[in-house]
XYZ file of C-alpha atoms in Angstrom:
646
model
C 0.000 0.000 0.000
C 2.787 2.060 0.660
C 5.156 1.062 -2.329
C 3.826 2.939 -4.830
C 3.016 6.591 -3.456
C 6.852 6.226 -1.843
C 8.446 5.304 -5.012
C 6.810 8.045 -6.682
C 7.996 10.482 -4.195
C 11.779 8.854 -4.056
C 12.289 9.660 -7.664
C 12.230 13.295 -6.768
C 14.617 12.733 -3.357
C 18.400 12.802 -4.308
C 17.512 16.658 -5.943
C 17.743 17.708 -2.271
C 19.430 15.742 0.719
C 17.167 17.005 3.303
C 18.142 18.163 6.765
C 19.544 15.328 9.453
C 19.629 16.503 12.867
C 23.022 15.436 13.024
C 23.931 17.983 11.151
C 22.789 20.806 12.971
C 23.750 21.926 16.896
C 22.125 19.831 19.432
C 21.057 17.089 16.896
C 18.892 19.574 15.008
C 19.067 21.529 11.800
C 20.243 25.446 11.799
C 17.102 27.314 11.843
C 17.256 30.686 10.253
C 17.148 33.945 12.608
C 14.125 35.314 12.952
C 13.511 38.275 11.040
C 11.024 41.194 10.721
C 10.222 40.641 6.959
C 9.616 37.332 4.303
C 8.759 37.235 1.177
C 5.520 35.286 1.224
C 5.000 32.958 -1.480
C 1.681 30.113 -2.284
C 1.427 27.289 -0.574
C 1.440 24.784 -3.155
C 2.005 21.270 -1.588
C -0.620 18.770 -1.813
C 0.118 17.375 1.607
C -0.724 20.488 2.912
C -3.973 21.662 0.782
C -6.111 21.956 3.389
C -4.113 24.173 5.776
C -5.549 26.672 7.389
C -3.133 29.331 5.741
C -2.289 29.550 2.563
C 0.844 31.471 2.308
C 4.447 30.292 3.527
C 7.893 31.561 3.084
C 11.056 29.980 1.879
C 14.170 28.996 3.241
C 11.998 26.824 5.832
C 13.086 26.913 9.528
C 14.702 22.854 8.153
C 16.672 25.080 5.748
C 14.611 23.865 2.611
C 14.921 26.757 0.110
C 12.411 26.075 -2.445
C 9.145 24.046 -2.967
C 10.890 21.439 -4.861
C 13.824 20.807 -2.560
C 11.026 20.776 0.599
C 8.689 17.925 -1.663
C 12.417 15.963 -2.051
C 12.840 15.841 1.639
C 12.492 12.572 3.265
C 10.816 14.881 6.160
C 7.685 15.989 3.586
C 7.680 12.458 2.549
C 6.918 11.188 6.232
C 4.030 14.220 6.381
C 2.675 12.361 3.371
C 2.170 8.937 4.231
C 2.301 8.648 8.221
C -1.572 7.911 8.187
C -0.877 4.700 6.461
C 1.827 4.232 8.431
C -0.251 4.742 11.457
C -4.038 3.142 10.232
C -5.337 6.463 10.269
C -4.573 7.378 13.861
C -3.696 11.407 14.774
C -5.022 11.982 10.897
C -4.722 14.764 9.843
C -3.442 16.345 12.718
C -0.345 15.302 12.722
C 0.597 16.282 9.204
C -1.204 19.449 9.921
C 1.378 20.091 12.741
C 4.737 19.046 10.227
C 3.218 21.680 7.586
C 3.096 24.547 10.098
C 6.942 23.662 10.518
C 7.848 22.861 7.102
C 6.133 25.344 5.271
C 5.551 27.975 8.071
C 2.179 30.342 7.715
C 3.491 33.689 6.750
C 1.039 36.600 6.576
C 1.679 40.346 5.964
C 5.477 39.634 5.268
C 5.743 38.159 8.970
C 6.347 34.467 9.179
C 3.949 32.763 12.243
C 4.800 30.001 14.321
C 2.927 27.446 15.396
C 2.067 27.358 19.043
C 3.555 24.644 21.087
C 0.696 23.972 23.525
C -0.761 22.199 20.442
C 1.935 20.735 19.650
C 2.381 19.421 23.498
C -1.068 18.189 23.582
C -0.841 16.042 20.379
C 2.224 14.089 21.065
C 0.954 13.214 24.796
C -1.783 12.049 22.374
C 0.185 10.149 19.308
C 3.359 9.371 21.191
C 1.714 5.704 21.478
C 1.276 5.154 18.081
C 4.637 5.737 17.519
C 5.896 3.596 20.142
C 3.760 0.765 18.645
C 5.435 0.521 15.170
C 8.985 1.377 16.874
C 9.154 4.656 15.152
C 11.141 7.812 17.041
C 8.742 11.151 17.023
C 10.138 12.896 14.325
C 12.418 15.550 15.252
C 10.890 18.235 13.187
C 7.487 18.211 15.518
C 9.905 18.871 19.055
C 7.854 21.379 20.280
C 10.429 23.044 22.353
C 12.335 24.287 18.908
C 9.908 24.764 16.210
C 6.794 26.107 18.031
C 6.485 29.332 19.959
C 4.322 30.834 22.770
C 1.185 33.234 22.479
C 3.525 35.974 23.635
C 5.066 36.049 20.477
C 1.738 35.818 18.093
C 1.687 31.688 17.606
C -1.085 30.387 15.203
C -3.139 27.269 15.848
C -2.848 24.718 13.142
C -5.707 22.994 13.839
C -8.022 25.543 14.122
C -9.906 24.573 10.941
C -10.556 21.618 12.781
C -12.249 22.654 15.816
C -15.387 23.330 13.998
C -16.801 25.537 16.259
C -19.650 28.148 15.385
C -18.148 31.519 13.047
C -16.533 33.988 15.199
C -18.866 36.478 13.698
C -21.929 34.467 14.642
C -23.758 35.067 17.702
C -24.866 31.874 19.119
C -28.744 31.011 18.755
C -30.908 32.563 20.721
C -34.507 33.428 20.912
C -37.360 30.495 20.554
C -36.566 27.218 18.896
C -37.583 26.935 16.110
C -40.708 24.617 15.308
C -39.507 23.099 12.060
C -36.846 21.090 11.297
C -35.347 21.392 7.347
C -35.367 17.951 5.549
C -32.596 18.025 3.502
C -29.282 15.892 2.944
C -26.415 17.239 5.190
C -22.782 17.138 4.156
C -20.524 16.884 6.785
C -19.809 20.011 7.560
C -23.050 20.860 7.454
C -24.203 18.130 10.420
C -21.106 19.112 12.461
C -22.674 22.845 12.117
C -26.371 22.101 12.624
C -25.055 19.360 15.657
C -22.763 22.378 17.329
C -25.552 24.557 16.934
C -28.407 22.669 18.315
C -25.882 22.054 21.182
C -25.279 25.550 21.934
C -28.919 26.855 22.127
C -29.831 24.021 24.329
C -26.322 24.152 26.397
C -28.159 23.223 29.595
C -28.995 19.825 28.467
C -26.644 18.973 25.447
C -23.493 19.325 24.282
C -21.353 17.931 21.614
C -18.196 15.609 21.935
C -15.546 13.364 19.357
C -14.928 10.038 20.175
C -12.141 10.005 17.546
C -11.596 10.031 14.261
C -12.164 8.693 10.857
C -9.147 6.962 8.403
C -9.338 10.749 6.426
C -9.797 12.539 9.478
C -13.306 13.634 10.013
C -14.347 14.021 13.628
C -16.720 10.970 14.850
C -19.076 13.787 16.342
C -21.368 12.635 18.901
C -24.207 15.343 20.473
C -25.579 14.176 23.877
C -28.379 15.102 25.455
C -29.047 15.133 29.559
C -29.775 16.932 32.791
C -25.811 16.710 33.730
C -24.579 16.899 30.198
C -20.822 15.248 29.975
C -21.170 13.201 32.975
C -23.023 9.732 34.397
C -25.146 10.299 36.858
C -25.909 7.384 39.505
C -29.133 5.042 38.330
C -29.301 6.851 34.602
C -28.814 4.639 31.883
C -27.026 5.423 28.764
C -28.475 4.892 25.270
C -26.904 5.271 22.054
C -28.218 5.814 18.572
C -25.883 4.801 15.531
C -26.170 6.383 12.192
C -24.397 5.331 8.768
C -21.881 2.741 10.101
C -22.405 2.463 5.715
C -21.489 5.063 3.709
C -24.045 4.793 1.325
C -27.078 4.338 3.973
C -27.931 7.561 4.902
C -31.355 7.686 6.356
C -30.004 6.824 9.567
C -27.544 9.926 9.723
C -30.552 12.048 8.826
C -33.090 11.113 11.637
C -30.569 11.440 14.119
C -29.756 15.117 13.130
C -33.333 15.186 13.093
C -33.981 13.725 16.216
C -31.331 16.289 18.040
C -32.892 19.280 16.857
C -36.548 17.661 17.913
C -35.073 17.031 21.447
C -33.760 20.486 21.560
C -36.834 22.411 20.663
C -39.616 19.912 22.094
C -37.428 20.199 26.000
C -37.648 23.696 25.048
C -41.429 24.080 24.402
C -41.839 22.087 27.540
C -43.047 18.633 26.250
C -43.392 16.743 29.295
C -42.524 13.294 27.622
C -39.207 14.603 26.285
C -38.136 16.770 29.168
C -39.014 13.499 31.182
C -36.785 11.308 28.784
C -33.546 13.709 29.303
C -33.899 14.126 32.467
C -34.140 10.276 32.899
C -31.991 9.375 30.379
C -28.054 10.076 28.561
C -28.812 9.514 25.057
C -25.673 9.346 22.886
C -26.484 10.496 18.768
C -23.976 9.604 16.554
C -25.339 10.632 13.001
C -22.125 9.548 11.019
C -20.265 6.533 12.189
C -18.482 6.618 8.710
C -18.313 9.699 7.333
C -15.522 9.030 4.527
C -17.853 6.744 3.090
C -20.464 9.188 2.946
C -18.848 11.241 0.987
C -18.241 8.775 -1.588
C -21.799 8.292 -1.954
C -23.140 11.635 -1.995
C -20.624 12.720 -4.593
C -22.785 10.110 -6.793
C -25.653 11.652 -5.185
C -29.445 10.334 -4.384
C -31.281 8.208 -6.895
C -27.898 7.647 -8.569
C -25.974 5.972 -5.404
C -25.772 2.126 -6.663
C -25.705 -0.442 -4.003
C -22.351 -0.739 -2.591
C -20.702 2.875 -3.663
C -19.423 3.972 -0.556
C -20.341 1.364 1.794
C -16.963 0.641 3.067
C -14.990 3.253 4.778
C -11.762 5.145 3.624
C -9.315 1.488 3.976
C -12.157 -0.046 2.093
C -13.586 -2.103 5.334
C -16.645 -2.926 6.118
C -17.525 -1.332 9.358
C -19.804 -3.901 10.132
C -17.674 -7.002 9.262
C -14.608 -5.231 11.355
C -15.633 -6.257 14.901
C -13.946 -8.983 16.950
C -15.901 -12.242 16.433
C -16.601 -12.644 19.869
C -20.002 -14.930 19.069
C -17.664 -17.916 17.708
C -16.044 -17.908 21.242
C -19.407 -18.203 23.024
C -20.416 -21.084 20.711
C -17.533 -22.967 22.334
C -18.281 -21.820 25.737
C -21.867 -22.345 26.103
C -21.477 -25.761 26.490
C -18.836 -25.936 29.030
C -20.287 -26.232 32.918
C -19.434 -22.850 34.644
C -17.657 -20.777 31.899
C -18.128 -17.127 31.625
C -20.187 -16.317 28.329
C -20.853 -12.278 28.690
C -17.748 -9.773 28.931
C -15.559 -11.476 26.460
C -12.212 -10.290 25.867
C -11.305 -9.546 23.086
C -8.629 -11.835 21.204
C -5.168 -10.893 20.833
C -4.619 -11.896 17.642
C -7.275 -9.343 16.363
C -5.215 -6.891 16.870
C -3.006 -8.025 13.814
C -5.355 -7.297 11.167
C -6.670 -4.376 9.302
C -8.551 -2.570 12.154
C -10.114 0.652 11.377
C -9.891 3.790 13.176
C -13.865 4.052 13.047
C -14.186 0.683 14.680
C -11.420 1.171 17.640
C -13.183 4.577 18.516
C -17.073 2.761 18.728
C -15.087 0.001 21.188
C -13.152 2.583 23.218
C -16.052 4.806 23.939
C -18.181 1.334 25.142
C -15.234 0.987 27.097
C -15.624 4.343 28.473
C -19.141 4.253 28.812
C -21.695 1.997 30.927
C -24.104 1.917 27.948
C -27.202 -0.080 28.488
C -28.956 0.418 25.197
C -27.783 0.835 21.653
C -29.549 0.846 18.092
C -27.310 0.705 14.517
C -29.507 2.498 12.094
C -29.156 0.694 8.283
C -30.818 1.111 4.989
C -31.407 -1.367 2.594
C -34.394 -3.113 4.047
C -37.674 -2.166 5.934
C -37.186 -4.837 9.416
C -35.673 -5.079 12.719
C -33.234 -7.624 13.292
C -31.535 -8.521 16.518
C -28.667 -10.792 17.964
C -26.732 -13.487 16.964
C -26.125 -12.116 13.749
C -23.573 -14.979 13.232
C -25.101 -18.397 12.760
C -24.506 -21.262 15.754
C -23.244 -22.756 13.113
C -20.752 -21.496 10.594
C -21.774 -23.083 7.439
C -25.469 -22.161 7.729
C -26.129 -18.742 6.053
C -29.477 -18.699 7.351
C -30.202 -20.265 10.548
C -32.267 -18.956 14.247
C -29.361 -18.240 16.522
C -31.049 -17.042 19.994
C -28.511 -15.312 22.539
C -29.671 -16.018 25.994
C -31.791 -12.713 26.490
C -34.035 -13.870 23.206
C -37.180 -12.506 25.224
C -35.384 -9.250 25.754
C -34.464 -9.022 22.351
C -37.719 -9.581 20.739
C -39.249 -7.065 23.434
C -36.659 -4.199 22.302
C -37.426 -4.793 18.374
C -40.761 -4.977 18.709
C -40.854 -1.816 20.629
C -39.476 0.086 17.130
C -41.147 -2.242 14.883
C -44.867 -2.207 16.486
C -45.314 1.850 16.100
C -44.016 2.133 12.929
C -46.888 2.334 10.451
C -44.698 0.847 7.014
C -43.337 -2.032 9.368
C -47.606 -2.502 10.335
C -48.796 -2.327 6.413
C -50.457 -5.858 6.483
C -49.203 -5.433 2.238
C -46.858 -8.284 1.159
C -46.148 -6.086 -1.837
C -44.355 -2.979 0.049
C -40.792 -2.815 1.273
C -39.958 -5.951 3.543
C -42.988 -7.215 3.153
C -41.297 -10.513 3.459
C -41.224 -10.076 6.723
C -44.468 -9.488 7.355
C -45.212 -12.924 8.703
C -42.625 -12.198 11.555
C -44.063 -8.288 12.756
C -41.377 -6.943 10.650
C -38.623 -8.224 13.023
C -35.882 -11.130 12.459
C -33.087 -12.933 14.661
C -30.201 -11.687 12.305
C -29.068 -15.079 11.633
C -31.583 -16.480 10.491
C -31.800 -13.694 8.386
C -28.138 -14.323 6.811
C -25.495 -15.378 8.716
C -22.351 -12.964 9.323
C -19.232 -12.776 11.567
C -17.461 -9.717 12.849
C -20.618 -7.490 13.112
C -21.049 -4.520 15.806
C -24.362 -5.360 17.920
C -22.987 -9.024 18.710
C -19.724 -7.325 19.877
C -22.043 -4.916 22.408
C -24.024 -7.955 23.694
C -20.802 -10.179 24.045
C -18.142 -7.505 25.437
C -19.963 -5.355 27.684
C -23.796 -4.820 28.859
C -25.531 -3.071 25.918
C -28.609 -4.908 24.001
C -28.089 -3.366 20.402
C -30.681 -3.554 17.457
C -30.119 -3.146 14.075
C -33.063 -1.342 12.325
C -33.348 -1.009 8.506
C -35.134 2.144 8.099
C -36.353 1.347 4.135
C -35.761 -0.236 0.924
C -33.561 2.645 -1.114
C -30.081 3.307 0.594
C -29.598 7.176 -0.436
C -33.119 8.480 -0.683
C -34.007 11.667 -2.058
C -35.069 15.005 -0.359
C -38.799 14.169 -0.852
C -38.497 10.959 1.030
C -36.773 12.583 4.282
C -40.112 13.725 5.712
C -42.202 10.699 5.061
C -39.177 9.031 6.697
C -39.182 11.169 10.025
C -42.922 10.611 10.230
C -42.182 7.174 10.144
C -39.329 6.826 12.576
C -39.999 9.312 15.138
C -42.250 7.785 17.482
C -40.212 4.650 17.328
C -36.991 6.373 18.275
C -38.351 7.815 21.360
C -39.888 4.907 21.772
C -36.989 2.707 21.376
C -34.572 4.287 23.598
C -37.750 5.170 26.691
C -37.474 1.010 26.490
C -33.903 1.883 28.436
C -36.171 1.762 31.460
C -37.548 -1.702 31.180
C -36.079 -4.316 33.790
C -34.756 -3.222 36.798
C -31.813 -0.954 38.421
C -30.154 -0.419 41.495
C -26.958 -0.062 43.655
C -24.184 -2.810 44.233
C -22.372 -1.372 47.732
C -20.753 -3.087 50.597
C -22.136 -2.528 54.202
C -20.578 0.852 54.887
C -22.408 1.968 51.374
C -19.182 2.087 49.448
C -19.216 0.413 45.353
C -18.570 -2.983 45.254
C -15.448 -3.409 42.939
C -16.112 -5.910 39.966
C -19.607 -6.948 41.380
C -21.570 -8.613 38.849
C -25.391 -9.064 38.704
C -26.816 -12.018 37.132
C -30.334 -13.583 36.779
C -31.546 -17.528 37.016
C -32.188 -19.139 33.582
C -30.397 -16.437 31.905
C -26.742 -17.453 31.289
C -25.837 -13.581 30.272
C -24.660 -11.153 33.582
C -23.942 -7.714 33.920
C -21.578 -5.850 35.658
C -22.043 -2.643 37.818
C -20.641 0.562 37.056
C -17.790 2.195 38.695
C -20.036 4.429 41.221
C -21.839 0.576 42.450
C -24.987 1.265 40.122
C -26.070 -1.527 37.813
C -29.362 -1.970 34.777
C -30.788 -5.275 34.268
C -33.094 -4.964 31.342
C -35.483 -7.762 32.055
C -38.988 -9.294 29.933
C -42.004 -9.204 32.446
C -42.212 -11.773 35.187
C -40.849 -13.375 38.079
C -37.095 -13.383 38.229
C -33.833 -14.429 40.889
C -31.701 -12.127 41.075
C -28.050 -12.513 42.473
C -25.697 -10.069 42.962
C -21.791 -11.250 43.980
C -18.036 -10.228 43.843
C -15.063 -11.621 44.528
C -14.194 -11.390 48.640
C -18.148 -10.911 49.203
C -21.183 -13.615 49.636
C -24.269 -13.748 47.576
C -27.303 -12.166 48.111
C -30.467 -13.533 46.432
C -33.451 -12.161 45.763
C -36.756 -12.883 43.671
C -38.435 -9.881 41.605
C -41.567 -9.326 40.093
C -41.571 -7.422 36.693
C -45.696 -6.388 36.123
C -46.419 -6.359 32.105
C -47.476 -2.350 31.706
C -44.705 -1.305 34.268
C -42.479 1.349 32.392
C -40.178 2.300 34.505
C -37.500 0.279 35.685
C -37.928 -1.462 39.485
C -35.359 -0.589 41.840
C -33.164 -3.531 43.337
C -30.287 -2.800 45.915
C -28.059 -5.375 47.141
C -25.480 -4.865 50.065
C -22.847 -7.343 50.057
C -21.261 -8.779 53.113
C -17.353 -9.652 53.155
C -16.722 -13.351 53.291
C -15.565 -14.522 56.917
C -12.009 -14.807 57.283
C -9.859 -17.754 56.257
C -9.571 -19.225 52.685
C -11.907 -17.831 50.153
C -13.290 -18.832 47.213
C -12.907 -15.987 44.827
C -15.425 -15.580 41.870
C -13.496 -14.946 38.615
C -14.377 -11.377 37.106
C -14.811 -10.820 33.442
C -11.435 -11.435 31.775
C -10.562 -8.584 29.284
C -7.242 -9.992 28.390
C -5.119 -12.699 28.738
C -2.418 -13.210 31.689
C 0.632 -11.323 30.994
C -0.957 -9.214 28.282
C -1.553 -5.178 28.268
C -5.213 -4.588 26.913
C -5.183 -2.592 23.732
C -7.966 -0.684 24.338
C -6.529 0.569 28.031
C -3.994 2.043 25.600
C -1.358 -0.355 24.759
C -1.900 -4.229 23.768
C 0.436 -6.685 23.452
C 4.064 -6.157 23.075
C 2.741 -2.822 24.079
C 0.828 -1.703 20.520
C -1.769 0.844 21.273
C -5.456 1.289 20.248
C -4.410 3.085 16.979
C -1.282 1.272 15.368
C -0.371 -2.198 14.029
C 2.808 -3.613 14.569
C 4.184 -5.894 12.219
C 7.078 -8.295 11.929
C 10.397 -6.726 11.615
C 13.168 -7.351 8.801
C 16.096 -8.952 8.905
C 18.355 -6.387 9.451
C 16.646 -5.738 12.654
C 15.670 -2.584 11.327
C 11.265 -1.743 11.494
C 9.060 -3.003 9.205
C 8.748 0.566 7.934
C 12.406 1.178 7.031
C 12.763 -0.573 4.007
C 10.430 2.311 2.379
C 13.141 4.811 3.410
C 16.205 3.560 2.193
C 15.299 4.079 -1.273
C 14.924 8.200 -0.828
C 18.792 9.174 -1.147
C 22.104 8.895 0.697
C 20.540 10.307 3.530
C 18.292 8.305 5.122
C 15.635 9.567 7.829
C 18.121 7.742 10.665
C 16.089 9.967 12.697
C 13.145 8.640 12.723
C 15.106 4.740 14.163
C 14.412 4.860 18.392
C 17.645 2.657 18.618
């Protein structure tokens, strides 16, 4: 993948050596005196295009004197391929930060430099990724040398990526407004309308990235409760999940939709919705793939054929990208006393093609106690729920219940039953197929697939995820947004008021204090669930009669039988104080494994052999020199020797 952009950049290299910190005091190149004029000059490198400047000045502060020498340098070079390099991680912010050094901003004849607090911030951030593919930070990015303070006038070189509101726009104020605008949204356009529907209703939302895509974009999330950015005791989390496809964009719609209803409807003083947030942390994520997108819009609706844009920028199939953690509970189930819920997630998974998209969704589950969670599709007009991957492998089509089938069926019947297209009684419509079923399907009987994201929630952590397909056409056009809303609305709210179903409570131990790694499980249900860090746990639970046990390692069990009436909505509260086991030996109950013995978790930030969530290592050569290398040596006598840690 690399090859061929590096040879064609190599061809140019031996016109200009470069600049090796050895050749330069302290390890570092000369860097020109500062001085009160430049000669400003476009900025005409395509690594750089989408600076936010687009003037520089030549010699650079590396000494390169023209365009050409700086595009020879084995420095500009790195800048152009270090997302492959690193799978997308620190994209493009860290090639952001090398132009602002090698092709300074320069403005009025004054040459800016960048400001080193950035540049502080992103290698605490990226220094990982380095580490994992045994790559030294490149010398050019030491922010003591090349960056400056805000006493002296530094610029921000990520500012075009903050996205936040114009500076000459006041924020929104005055009444919501009662309409919402059905229309397609680029991206910039939903990261606008998502800031600004977080900013008039501040109180209860605000907007947050949990990372990025393999081109960059931000993975925006809006939230909406009474405590925005923080759990609160007893609240469950929810989290809707748009266009994990490129090319399936209803999904991203209704949930820019649904944030602006939330906004104006708590505003207007809807007592359902104001009851909702302040009952509820509801996570929107319109655009789980936004690279994708934009490969299908640029064909554009009614024109978008069936798989344009589907995959993401690495061409992977967000859906097919999870760890197949449902193989490893086929081989579980049937062994007496084995752990089947919390799976860790195997090591060698981390030697594939993972994609940035994916290790951000599993991070932020890490990160957050989610209880509830719906994947919004196009394609189809049904709900389908877990297994997605048959029992058994060879059957494409084949009922594969997970032990909370009851639950399941509850959840997507909850969407499917109040919308009125899933209710036509007409074979002849969209998914009329599955008409015979109330519009909902176990996913593998359905067709059969491995590596998919809702088994991964129900397997790794406590979240019951859906998939929904929202319609037949994949990219539909403007007319069809309203219809769709009108369809989907009342399901959403629906869907995600079901977070309340089942019961909740506190794990503590007799002086009130959390239990650590207390688990809460129920009889004839071989699937537990763990409590939060502050002691509070959800169960969600069908109605009936149900024994309930709560334990942790050091602590006995305590036991107790609940009733769950039909109609009750709201979720039953069920406190358990744990009392220490006497002293002497103990038998201690084994928590949910995330790892193997002797082996760093990836997702706490380094994995085995210590490679991070963001960076795959891979075998070295034979000269003991990094995989990488090899790609180097090709540039011109002087080889980036800088960039080897040893």
């Amino acid at each position: 993948m690399l090859l061929p952009l590096l040879a064609a950049l190599a061809a140019a290299a031996a016109a200009w050596p470069g600049c090796e910190p050895a050749r330069g005091p302290a390890g570092g190149c000369h860097r020109p005196s500062a001085s009160d004029s430049a000669m400003c000059v476009d900025l005409q490198l395509q690594a750089c295009s989408d600076a936010a400047y687009n003037q520089t000045a030549f010699p650079s502060p590396l000494e390169h004197r023209s365009r050409e020498a700086l595009e020879a340098s084995s420095e500009y070079v790195l800048l152009s391929v270090l997302h492959h390099l690193l799978e997308g991680q620190c994209n493009p912010d860290l090639r952001l930060l090398g132009c602002a050094v090698l092709a300074p901003r320069c403005e009025g004849g004054r040459v800016r430099r960048p400001c080193r607090q950035v540049c502080e911030r992103l290698r605490e951030a990226c220094q990982p990724a380095f580490d994992a593919i045994d790559m030294a930070w490149p010398y050019f990015l030491d922010c003591g040398r090349y960056f400056g303070g805000e006493e002296e006038g530094c610029h921000d070189p990520l500012e075009k990526l903050r996205g936040a509101l114009d500076a000459e726009e006041a924020p929104p104020s005055g009444p919501p407004p009662t309409f919402l605008h059905f229309t397609h949204h680029s991206y910039a356009q939903m990261v606008r309308v998502l800031r600004r529907t977080a900013a008039r209703c501040a109180h209860i939302a605000s907007t947050y990235s949990i990372g990025r895509s393999f081109d960059g974009r931000e993975l925006l999330v809006i939230e909406f409760s009474s405590r925005p950015g923080q759990h609160e005791l007893m609240e469950p989390e929810v989290k809707l999940i748009g266009n994990i496809h490129g090319n399936e964009v209803a999904g991203r719609e209704m949930l820019i939709y649904l944030a602006q209803y939330l906004c104006s409807e708590y505003l207007l003083g809807s007592p359902r919705i104001q009851r909702l947030l302040n009952s509820t942390r509801i996570h929107l994520l319109p655009s789980m793939n936004p690279d994708g997108y934009e490969v299908a819009a640029a064909e554009g609706a009614g024109y978008n054929g069936w798989t344009s844009g589907r995959q993401n920028a690495q061409n992977l199939d967000l859906n097919r990208n999870f760890p197949d953690l449902t193989s490893e509970f086929y081989r579980l189930i049937s062994s007496r006393g084995a752990r089947t819920d919390h799976l860790a997630i195997p090591q060698h998974y981390w030697w594939g093609k993972v994609a940035p998209e994916t290790k951000a969704i599993m991070k932020w589950m890490r990160t957050t106690p989610f209880v509830l969670s719906a994947s919004l599709h196009g394609g189809d007009l049904v709900v389908s729920y877990p297994f997605d991957f048959s029992q058994h492998p060879h059957e494409e089509k084949m009922f594969s219940p997970t032990p909370d089938e009851k639950m399941f069926k509850l959840l997507a019947r909850a969407y499917a039953d109040v919308h009125p297209m899933m209710m036509d009684r007409s074979e002849n419509r969209c998914g009329g197929n599955f008409l015979k079923t109330g519009s909902i399907i176990n996913g593998a009987d359905w067709y059969s697939f491995t590596g998919g994201m809702s088994d991964f929630n129900y397997l790794h952590s406590n979240c019951f995820e859906i998939t929904v397909e929202l319609g037949c056409v994949k990219f539909p056009p403007e007319e069809a947004l309203y219809p769709l809303w009108q369809h989907n609305k009342e399901p959403l709210l629906t869907f995600v008021e079901m977070a309340h179903r089942g019961i909740k409570g506190m794990v503590v131990d007799k002086f009130g204090k959390p239990v650590r790694n207390a688990r809460v499980s129920v009889k004839g249900i071989r699937h537990d669930v763990t409590a939060a860090p502050g002691g509070d746990y959800w169960r969600l639970l069908p109605p009936g009669s149900h024994i309930v046990i709560a334990q942790a390692p050091g602590y006995s069990k305590v036991i107790k039988k609940v009733t769950i009436p039909a109609r009750m909505k709201r979720a039953g509260r069920v406190d358990f104080i744990l009392q220490p086991l006497p002293a002497g030996p103990k038998k201690f109950l084994q928590g949910p494994r995330r790892s193997s013995p002797g082996l760093q978790d990836p997702l706490e930030g380094a994995g085995p052999s210590g490679e991070p969530l963001g960076a795959r290592r891979q075998p070295e050569n034979s000269g003991g020199k990094p995989w990488w290398w090899a790609y180097f040596t090709s540039l011109s006598q002087h080889k980036p020797r800088w960039l080897l840690k040893y």
